[in-house]
XYZ file of N, CA and C in Angstrom:
495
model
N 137.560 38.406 85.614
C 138.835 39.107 85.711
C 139.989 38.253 85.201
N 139.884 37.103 85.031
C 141.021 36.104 84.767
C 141.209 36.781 83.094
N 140.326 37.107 82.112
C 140.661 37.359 80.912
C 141.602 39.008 80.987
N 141.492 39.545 82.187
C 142.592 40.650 82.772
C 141.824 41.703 81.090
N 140.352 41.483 80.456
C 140.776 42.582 79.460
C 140.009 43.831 79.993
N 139.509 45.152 79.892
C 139.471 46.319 80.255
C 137.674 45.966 80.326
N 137.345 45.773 79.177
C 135.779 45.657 79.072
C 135.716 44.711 80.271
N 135.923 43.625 80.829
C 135.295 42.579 81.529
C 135.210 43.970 83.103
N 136.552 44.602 83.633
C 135.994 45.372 84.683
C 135.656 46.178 84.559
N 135.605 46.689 83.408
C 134.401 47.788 83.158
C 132.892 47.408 83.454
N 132.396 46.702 82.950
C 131.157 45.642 82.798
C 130.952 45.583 84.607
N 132.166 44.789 85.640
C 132.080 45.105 86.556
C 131.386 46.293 87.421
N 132.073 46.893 86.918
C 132.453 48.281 88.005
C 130.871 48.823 87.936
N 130.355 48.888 86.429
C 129.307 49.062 85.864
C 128.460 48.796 87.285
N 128.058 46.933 86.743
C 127.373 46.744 87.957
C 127.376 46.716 89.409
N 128.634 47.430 89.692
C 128.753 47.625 91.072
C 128.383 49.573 91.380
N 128.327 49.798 90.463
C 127.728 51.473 90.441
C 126.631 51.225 90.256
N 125.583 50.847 89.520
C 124.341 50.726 89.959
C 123.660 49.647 90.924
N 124.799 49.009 91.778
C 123.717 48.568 92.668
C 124.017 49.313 94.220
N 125.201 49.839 94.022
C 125.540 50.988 95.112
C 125.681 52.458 94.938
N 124.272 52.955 94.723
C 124.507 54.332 94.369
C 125.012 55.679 95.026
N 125.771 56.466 93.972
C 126.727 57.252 94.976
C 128.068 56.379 95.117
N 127.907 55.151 94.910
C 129.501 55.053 95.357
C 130.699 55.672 94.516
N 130.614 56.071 92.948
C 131.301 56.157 91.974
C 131.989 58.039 92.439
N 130.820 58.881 93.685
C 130.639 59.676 93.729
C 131.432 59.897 95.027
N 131.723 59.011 95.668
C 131.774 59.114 97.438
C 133.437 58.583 97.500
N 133.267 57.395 96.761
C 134.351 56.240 96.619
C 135.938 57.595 96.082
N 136.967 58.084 97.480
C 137.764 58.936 96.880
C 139.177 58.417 96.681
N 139.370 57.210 96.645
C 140.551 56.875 96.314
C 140.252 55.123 96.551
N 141.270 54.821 95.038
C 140.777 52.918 94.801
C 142.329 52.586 94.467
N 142.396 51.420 95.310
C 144.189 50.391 95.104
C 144.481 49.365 94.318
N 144.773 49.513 93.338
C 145.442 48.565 92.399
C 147.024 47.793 92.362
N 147.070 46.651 91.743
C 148.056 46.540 90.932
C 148.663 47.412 89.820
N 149.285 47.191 89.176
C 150.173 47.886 88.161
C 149.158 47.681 86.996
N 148.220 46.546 87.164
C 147.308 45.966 85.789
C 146.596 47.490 85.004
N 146.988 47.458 83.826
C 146.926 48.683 83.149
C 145.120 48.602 83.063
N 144.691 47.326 82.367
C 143.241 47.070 81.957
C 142.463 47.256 83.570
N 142.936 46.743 84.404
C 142.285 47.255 86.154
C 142.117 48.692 86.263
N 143.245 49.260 86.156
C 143.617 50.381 86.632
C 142.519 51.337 85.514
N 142.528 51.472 84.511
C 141.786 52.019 83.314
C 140.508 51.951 83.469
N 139.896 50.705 83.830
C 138.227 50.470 84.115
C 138.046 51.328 85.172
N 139.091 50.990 86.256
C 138.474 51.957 87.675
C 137.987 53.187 87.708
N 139.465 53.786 86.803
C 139.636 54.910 86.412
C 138.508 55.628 85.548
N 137.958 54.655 85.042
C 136.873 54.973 84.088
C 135.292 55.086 84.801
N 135.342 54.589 85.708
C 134.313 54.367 86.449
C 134.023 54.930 87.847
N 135.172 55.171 88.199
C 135.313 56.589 89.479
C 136.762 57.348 89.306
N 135.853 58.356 88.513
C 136.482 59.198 87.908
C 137.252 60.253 88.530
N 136.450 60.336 90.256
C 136.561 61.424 91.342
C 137.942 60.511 92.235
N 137.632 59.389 92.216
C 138.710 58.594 92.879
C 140.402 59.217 92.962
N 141.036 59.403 93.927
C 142.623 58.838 93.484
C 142.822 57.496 93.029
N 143.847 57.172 91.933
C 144.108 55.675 92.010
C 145.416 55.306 92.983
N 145.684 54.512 94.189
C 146.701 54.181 94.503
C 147.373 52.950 94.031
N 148.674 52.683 94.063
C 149.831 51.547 93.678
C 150.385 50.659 94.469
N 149.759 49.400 94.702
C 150.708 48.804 95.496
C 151.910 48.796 95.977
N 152.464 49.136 96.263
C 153.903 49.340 96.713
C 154.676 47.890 96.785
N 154.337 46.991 96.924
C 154.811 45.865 96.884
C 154.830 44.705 95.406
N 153.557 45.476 94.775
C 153.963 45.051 93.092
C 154.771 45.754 92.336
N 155.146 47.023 93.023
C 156.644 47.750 92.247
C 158.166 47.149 92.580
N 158.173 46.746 94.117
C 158.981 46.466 94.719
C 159.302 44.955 93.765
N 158.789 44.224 93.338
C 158.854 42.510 92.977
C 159.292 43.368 91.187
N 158.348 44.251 90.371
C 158.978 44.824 89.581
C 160.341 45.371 89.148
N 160.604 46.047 90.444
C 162.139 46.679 89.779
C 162.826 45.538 90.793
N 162.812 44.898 91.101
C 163.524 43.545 91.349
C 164.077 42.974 90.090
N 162.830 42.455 89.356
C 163.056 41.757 88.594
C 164.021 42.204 87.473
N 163.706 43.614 87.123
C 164.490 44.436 86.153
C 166.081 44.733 86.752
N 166.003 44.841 88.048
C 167.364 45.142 88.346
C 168.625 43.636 88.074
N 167.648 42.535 88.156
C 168.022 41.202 88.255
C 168.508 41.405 86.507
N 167.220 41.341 85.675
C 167.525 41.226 83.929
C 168.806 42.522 83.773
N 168.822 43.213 84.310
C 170.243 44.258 83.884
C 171.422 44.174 84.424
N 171.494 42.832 85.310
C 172.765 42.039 85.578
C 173.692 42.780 86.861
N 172.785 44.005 87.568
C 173.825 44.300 88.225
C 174.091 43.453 89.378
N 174.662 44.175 90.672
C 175.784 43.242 91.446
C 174.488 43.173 92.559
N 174.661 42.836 92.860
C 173.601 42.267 94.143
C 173.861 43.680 94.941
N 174.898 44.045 95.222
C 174.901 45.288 96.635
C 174.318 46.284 95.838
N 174.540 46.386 94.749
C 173.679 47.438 93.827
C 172.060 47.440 94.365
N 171.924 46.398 93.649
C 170.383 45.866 93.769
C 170.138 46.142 94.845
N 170.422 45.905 96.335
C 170.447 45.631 97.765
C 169.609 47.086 97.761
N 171.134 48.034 97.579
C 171.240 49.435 98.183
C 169.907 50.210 97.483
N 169.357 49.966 95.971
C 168.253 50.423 95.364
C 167.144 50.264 96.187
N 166.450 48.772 96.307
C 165.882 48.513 96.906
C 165.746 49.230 98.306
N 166.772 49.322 99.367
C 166.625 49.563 100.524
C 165.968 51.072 100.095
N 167.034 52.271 99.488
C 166.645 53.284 98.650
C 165.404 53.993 98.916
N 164.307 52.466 97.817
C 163.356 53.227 98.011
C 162.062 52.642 98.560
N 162.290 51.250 99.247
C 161.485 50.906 99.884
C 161.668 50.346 101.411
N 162.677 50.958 102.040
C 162.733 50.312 103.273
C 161.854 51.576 103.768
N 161.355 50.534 105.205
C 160.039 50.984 105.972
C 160.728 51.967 106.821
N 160.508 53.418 106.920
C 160.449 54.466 107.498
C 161.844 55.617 106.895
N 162.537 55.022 106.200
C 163.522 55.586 105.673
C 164.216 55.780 104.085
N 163.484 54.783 103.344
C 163.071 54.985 102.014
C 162.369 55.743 101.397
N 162.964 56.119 100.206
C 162.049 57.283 99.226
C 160.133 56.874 99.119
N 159.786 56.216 99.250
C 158.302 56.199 99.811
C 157.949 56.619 100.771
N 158.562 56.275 101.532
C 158.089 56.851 103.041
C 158.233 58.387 103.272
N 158.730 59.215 102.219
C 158.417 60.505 102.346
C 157.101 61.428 102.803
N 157.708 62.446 103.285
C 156.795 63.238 104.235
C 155.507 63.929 103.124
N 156.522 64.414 102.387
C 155.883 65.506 101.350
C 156.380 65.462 99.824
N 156.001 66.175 98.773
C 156.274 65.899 97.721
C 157.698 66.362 97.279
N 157.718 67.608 97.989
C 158.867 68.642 98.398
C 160.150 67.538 98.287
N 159.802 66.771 99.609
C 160.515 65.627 100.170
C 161.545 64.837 99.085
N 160.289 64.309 98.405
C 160.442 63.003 97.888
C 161.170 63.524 96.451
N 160.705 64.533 95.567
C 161.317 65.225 94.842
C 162.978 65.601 95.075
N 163.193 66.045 96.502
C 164.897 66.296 96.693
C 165.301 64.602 96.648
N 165.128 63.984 97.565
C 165.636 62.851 97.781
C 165.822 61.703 96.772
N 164.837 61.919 95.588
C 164.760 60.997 94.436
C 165.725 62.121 93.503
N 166.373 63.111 93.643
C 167.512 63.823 92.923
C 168.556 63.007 93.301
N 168.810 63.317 94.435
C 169.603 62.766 95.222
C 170.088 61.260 94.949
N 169.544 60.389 94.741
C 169.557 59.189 94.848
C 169.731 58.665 93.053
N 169.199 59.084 92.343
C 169.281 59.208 90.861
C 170.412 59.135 90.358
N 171.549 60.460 91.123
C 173.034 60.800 90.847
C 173.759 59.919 91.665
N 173.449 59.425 92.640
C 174.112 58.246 93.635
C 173.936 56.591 92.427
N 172.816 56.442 92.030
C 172.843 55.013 91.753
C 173.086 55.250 89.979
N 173.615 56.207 89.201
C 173.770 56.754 88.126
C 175.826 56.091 88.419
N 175.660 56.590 89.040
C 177.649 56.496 89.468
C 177.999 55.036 89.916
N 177.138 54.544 91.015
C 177.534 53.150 91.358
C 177.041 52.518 89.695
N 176.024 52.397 88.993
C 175.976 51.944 88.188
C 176.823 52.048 87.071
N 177.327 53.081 86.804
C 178.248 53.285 86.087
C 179.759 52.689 86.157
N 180.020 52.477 87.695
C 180.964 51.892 88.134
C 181.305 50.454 87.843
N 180.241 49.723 87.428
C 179.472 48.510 86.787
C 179.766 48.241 85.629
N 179.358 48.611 85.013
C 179.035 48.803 83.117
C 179.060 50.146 82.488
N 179.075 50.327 81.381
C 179.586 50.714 80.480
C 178.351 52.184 80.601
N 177.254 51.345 80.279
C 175.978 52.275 79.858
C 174.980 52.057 81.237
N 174.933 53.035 81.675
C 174.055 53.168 83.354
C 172.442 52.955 82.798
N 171.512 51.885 82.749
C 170.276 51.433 82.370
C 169.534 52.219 83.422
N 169.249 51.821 85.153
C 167.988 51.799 86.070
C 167.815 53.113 85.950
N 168.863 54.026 86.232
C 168.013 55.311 86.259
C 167.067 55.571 84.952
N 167.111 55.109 83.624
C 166.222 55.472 82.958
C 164.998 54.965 82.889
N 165.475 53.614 83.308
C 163.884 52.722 83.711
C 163.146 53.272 84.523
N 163.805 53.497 85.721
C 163.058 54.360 87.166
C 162.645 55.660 86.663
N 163.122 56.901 86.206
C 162.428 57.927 85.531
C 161.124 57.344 84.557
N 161.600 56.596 84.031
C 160.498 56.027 82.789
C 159.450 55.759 83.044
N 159.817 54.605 83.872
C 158.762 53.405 84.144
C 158.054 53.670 85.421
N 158.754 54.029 86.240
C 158.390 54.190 88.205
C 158.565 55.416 88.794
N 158.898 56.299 88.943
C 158.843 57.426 89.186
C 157.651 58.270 89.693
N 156.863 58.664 88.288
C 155.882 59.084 88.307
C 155.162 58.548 89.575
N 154.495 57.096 89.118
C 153.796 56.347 89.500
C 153.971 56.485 91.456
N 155.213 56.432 91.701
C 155.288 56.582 92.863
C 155.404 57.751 93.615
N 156.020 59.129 92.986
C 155.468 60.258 93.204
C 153.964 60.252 93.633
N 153.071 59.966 92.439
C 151.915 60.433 92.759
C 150.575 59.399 93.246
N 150.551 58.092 92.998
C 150.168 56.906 93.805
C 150.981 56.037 94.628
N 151.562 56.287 95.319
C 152.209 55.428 96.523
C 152.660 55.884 97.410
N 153.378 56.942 97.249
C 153.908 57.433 98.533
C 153.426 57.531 99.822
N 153.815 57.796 100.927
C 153.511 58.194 102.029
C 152.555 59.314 102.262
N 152.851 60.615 101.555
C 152.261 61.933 101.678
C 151.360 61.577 101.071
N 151.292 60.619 99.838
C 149.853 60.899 98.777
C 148.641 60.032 99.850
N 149.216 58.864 100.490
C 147.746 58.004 101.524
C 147.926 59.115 102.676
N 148.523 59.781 103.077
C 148.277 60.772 104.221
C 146.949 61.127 103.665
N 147.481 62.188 102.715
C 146.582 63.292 102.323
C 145.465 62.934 101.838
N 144.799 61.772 102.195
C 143.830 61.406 101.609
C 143.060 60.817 102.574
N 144.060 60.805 103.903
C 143.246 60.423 104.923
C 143.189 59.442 105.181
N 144.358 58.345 104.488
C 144.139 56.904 104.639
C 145.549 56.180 105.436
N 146.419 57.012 105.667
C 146.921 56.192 107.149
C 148.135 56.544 106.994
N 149.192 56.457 108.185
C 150.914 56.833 107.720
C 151.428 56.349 106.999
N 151.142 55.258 106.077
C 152.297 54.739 105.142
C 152.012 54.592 103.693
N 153.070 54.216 103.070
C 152.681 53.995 101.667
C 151.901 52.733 101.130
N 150.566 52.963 100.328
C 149.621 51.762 100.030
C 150.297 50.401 99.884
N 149.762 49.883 100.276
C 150.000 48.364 100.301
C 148.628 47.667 100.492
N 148.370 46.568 99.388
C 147.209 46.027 98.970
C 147.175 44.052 99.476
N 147.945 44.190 100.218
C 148.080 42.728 100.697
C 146.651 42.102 101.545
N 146.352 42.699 101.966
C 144.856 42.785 102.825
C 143.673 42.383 102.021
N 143.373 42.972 101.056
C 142.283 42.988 99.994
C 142.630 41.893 99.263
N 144.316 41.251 98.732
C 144.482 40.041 98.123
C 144.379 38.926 98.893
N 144.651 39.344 100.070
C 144.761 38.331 101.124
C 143.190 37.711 101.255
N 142.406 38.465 101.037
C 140.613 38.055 101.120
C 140.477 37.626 99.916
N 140.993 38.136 99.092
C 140.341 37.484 97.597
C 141.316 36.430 96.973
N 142.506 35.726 97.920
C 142.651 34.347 97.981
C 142.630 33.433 98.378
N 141.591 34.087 99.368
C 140.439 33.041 100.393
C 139.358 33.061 99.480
């Protein structure tokens, strides 16, 4: 996995489907990083799966981007809180319904403070672009409900936490 290219977890996954059969079949939802070549093999290999998103490798993501687009720290603050504070952030939504009004909502809020800033308002297009989706439909709250995997939005700290032991 260190060469991070698509064939090496493919090759994986491979041999982890034939030495556990049925799992490719049973196995209904798998947690990744953002790693496109991870995410693609899995995808390729349990096909029946949901893929979920760390929630905490997006969070260090639009950090970083909010940091490279120079805004003001309370900016940054208020985004962040936005959409990842625990029980009241746009993740933590109930339903899709939900998360759909509230990410309107919040779009036209940080469109204006940003604007208030600079000239040309950048995050909202990154966040439509880049994150959005992704968290609509792998991370949220409603999407690990509905799948039977617990009240909150995925978080993969557990599984890294073993595999940096």
């Amino acid at each position: 996995c260190m060469t991070k290219e698509e064939s090496t977890y493919l090759l994986f996954l491979h041999c982890l489907l034939r030495a556990v059969p049925g799992l490719g079949i049973f196995l209904h939802a798998t947690g990744t990083d953002n790693e496109s070549a991870l995410h693609n093999g899995i995808a390729a290999g349990c096909p029946q799966s949901h893929p979920l998103l760390c929630y905490l490798h997006t969070k260090k993501n639009v950090k970083e981007k909010l940091t490279r687009l120079g805004l003001s720290q309370a900016l940054s603050d208020r985004i962040i809180e936005d959409i990842y504070a625990k029980g009241t952030g746009l993740l933590w939504s109930n339903s899709k319904k939900k998360f759909d009004a509230r990410v309107a909502h919040l779009m036209q809020d940080w469109h204006q403070i940003e604007a208030s800033e600079r000239k040309e308002p950048e995050f909202i297009e990154y966040f439509h672009k880049c994150k959005l989706e992704d968290m609509r439909e792998r991370m949220a709250k409603y999407v690990v409900h509905d799948l039977g995997l617990g009240e909150e939005p995925y978080l993969q700290n557990i599984s890294e936490a073993m595999n940096s032991m």
